[in-house]
Coordinates of C-alpha atoms in Angstrom, one line a residue:
X9 CA 52.8 -26.1 112.1
X10 CA 53.2 -28.5 109.1
X11 CA 50.4 -30.9 108.1
X12 CA 50.6 -34.5 109.1
X13 CA 50.8 -37.4 106.8
X14 CA 47.1 -37.9 107.8
X15 CA 46.5 -34.5 106.5
X16 CA 48.3 -34.7 103.2
X17 CA 46.3 -38.2 102.5
X18 CA 42.9 -36.4 103.2
X19 CA 44.1 -33.2 101.1
X20 CA 45.3 -35.6 98.1
X21 CA 42.1 -37.5 98.2
X22 CA 40.2 -34.3 98.4
X23 CA 41.9 -32.8 95.4
X24 CA 41.8 -36.1 93.3
X25 CA 37.9 -36.2 93.9
X26 CA 37.5 -32.6 92.8
X27 CA 39.7 -33.0 89.6
X28 CA 37.7 -36.1 88.7
X29 CA 34.4 -34.7 89.4
X30 CA 35.1 -31.5 87.5
X31 CA 36.3 -33.4 84.2
X32 CA 33.2 -35.4 84.3
X33 CA 31.0 -32.5 85.0
X34 CA 32.5 -31.0 81.8
X35 CA 31.7 -33.8 79.8
X36 CA 28.1 -34.0 81.4
X37 CA 27.3 -30.3 81.8
X38 CA 28.3 -28.8 78.6
X39 CA 25.7 -30.5 76.5
X40 CA 23.1 -30.3 79.3
X41 CA 23.7 -26.4 79.6
X42 CA 23.6 -26.0 75.9
X43 CA 20.3 -28.0 75.6
X44 CA 18.8 -26.1 78.7
X45 CA 19.7 -22.6 76.9
X46 CA 18.6 -23.5 73.2
X47 CA 15.7 -26.0 73.6
X48 CA 12.2 -24.9 73.3
X49 CA 11.2 -28.2 75.0
X50 CA 8.7 -27.9 77.7
X51 CA 10.8 -30.4 79.7
X52 CA 13.9 -27.8 80.3
X53 CA 12.2 -26.2 83.1
X54 CA 11.7 -29.5 85.2
X55 CA 15.0 -30.8 84.0
X56 CA 16.6 -27.1 85.0
X57 CA 14.8 -27.4 88.5
X58 CA 16.2 -31.0 88.8
X59 CA 20.0 -29.6 88.2
X60 CA 19.5 -26.6 90.4
X61 CA 18.1 -28.8 93.3
X62 CA 21.3 -29.2 95.2
X63 CA 21.3 -25.5 95.8
X64 CA 18.5 -25.7 98.2
X65 CA 18.2 -29.5 99.3
X66 CA 20.2 -30.3 102.5
X67 CA 23.4 -32.2 101.5
X68 CA 22.2 -35.1 104.0
X69 CA 19.1 -35.7 102.2
X70 CA 20.8 -35.9 99.1
X71 CA 23.5 -37.9 100.4
X72 CA 20.9 -40.3 102.1
X73 CA 19.1 -41.0 98.8
X74 CA 22.2 -41.3 96.9
X75 CA 23.2 -44.1 99.5
X76 CA 20.1 -45.8 99.4
X77 CA 20.4 -45.8 95.4
X78 CA 24.0 -47.0 95.3
X79 CA 23.8 -49.4 98.3
X80 CA 23.4 -53.3 98.1
X81 CA 19.5 -52.9 98.1
X82 CA 19.2 -50.0 95.6
X83 CA 18.8 -49.9 91.7
X84 CA 22.4 -49.1 91.1
X85 CA 23.7 -51.2 93.8
X86 CA 21.9 -54.3 92.4
X87 CA 23.2 -53.7 89.1
X88 CA 26.7 -53.2 89.9
X89 CA 26.5 -56.5 92.2
X90 CA 25.1 -58.3 89.3
X91 CA 28.1 -57.2 87.2
X92 CA 30.5 -58.4 89.8
X93 CA 31.6 -54.9 91.0
X94 CA 30.3 -54.9 94.4
X95 CA 28.6 -51.8 95.6
X96 CA 29.7 -48.1 95.0
X97 CA 28.7 -46.9 98.7
X98 CA 31.8 -46.2 100.8
X99 CA 34.2 -46.2 97.5
X100 CA 35.9 -43.4 95.8
X101 CA 33.9 -43.7 93.0
X102 CA 30.8 -43.5 95.1
X103 CA 32.2 -40.2 96.1
X104 CA 32.7 -39.4 92.6
X105 CA 28.9 -39.9 91.9
X106 CA 27.8 -38.1 94.7
X107 CA 30.1 -35.2 93.9
X108 CA 29.1 -34.8 90.3
X109 CA 25.4 -34.8 91.3
X110 CA 25.9 -32.3 94.2
X111 CA 28.2 -30.0 92.2
X112 CA 26.3 -30.4 89.0
X113 CA 24.6 -26.8 89.0
X114 CA 28.0 -25.0 89.9
X115 CA 28.9 -26.3 86.3
X116 CA 25.7 -26.0 84.4
X117 CA 24.4 -22.6 85.5
X118 CA 27.9 -20.6 84.7
X119 CA 27.9 -22.4 81.1
X120 CA 24.1 -21.7 80.5
X121 CA 24.8 -17.9 81.6
X122 CA 27.7 -18.0 79.3
X123 CA 26.0 -19.6 76.3
X124 CA 22.9 -17.2 76.6
X125 CA 25.4 -13.9 76.3
X126 CA 26.5 -15.2 73.2
X127 CA 22.9 -14.9 71.3
X128 CA 22.0 -16.3 68.0
X129 CA 23.9 -14.1 65.4
X130 CA 27.3 -15.8 65.6
X131 CA 25.5 -19.3 65.1
X132 CA 23.6 -17.7 62.1
X133 CA 26.7 -16.4 60.5
X134 CA 28.2 -19.7 61.2
X135 CA 25.3 -21.4 59.1
X136 CA 25.5 -19.3 56.3
X137 CA 29.3 -20.4 56.0
X138 CA 27.9 -24.0 55.8
X139 CA 29.4 -24.9 59.3
X140 CA 27.8 -28.0 60.7
X141 CA 26.0 -27.4 64.2
X142 CA 28.9 -29.4 65.8
X143 CA 31.6 -27.6 64.0
X144 CA 29.9 -24.1 64.8
X145 CA 29.7 -25.0 68.5
X146 CA 33.6 -25.9 68.8
X147 CA 34.7 -23.1 66.5
X148 CA 32.4 -20.5 67.5
X149 CA 30.6 -21.0 71.0
X150 CA 33.4 -22.7 72.8
X151 CA 35.9 -19.9 72.3
X152 CA 33.3 -17.2 72.8
X153 CA 31.9 -18.9 76.1
X154 CA 35.7 -19.6 77.5
X155 CA 35.2 -17.4 80.5
X156 CA 32.2 -19.4 81.2
X157 CA 34.0 -22.5 81.0
X158 CA 36.8 -21.3 83.2
X159 CA 34.4 -20.0 86.0
X160 CA 32.3 -23.0 85.7
X161 CA 35.5 -25.4 86.2
X162 CA 36.8 -23.2 89.2
X163 CA 33.6 -23.3 91.0
X164 CA 33.0 -26.9 90.5
X165 CA 36.5 -27.8 91.8
X166 CA 36.2 -25.6 94.6
X167 CA 32.6 -26.6 95.6
X168 CA 33.7 -30.2 95.6
X169 CA 36.8 -29.4 97.8
X170 CA 34.3 -28.2 100.5
X171 CA 31.9 -30.8 100.6
X172 CA 30.9 -32.5 103.8
X173 CA 27.4 -33.9 104.0
X174 CA 27.2 -35.8 100.9
X175 CA 30.7 -37.5 101.1
X176 CA 30.3 -38.3 104.8
X177 CA 26.8 -40.1 104.0
X178 CA 27.9 -41.8 100.8
X179 CA 31.6 -42.6 101.6
X180 CA 31.6 -42.7 105.4
X181 CA 35.0 -42.1 107.1
X182 CA 37.5 -44.7 105.6
X183 CA 41.1 -43.6 105.6
X184 CA 42.7 -43.1 102.2
X185 CA 39.2 -44.0 100.5
X186 CA 36.6 -41.5 101.5
X187 CA 38.2 -39.6 104.2
X188 CA 38.3 -36.1 102.6
X189 CA 39.9 -33.1 104.4
X190 CA 36.3 -31.9 105.4
X191 CA 35.6 -35.2 107.1
X192 CA 39.1 -35.1 108.6
X193 CA 38.5 -31.7 110.2
X194 CA 35.2 -32.9 111.6
X195 CA 37.3 -35.9 113.1
X196 CA 39.6 -33.3 114.7
X197 CA 36.7 -31.4 116.0
X198 CA 35.0 -34.4 117.6
X199 CA 38.0 -35.6 119.2
X200 CA 38.9 -32.0 120.5
X201 CA 42.0 -31.8 118.7
X202 CA 41.5 -28.2 118.0
X203 CA 45.0 -27.3 116.8
X204 CA 44.9 -30.0 114.3
X205 CA 41.5 -28.8 113.0
X206 CA 42.8 -25.3 112.9
X207 CA 45.7 -26.5 110.9
X208 CA 43.8 -28.2 108.0
X209 CA 41.0 -25.8 107.9
X210 CA 43.3 -22.9 107.4
X211 CA 44.9 -24.7 104.5
X212 CA 41.3 -24.9 102.9
X213 CA 40.3 -21.4 103.8
X214 CA 43.5 -20.0 102.0
X215 CA 42.8 -22.1 99.1
X216 CA 39.2 -21.2 98.8
X217 CA 40.0 -17.5 99.1
X218 CA 42.9 -17.6 96.5
X219 CA 40.5 -19.4 94.1
X220 CA 37.8 -16.7 94.7
X221 CA 40.3 -14.1 94.1
X222 CA 41.4 -15.3 91.0
X223 CA 38.0 -15.7 89.8
X224 CA 37.0 -12.1 90.9
X225 CA 40.2 -10.7 89.5
X226 CA 39.6 -12.2 86.0
X227 CA 36.7 -9.8 85.1
X228 CA 35.5 -11.5 82.0
X229 CA 34.8 -14.6 83.9
X230 CA 33.2 -12.7 86.7
X231 CA 31.0 -11.0 84.1
X232 CA 29.6 -14.0 82.2
X233 CA 30.1 -17.2 84.3
X234 CA 28.3 -16.5 87.8
X235 CA 25.5 -18.6 89.3
X236 CA 22.1 -17.0 88.5

């Protein structure tokens, strides 16, 4: 049974959200993971705990606080309204913010593991060759940590595709705006349309299996980039 137009709309929104979230996470998560691995600061432990919080916090709790923050009476909501942008709750970009926060550990922890596996020696050699810290990072660290980057990207994308609680709380159930595939499946089940739910769920099941199969088949990424 082929997916319906509604299914395709939900899938397109889901993959668009996952792609946007993963790109933003690379930009935010790379320097954060590097700082968490290399900094001697006392603050890296509290910051690391905050980054890992989505791994143990119920999605509905995180979604609720994000909804309050982005809503009309929250600090971010008041700021965006003052700028004439309205509120971000129940919008695509509200979903992006929630997904970035919720998937952050799936980007940061694999990168942190990959950076730790490199050790200090390559950077010491780069320093003796008068490479600047930024040049050493891009010419030495990034190539050596490539398996970690690939694994972090795969995990972040796949985790965002599978989100439900956070996106439902912060985005609601608006067709074409915030009704992602997981919410569409929920709607089918709630309406007792199990055949439709099975069709869409099977697509996500196959996608998730292929993603994990690719990650575990590519052994360098499996060794260096796992969640710890």
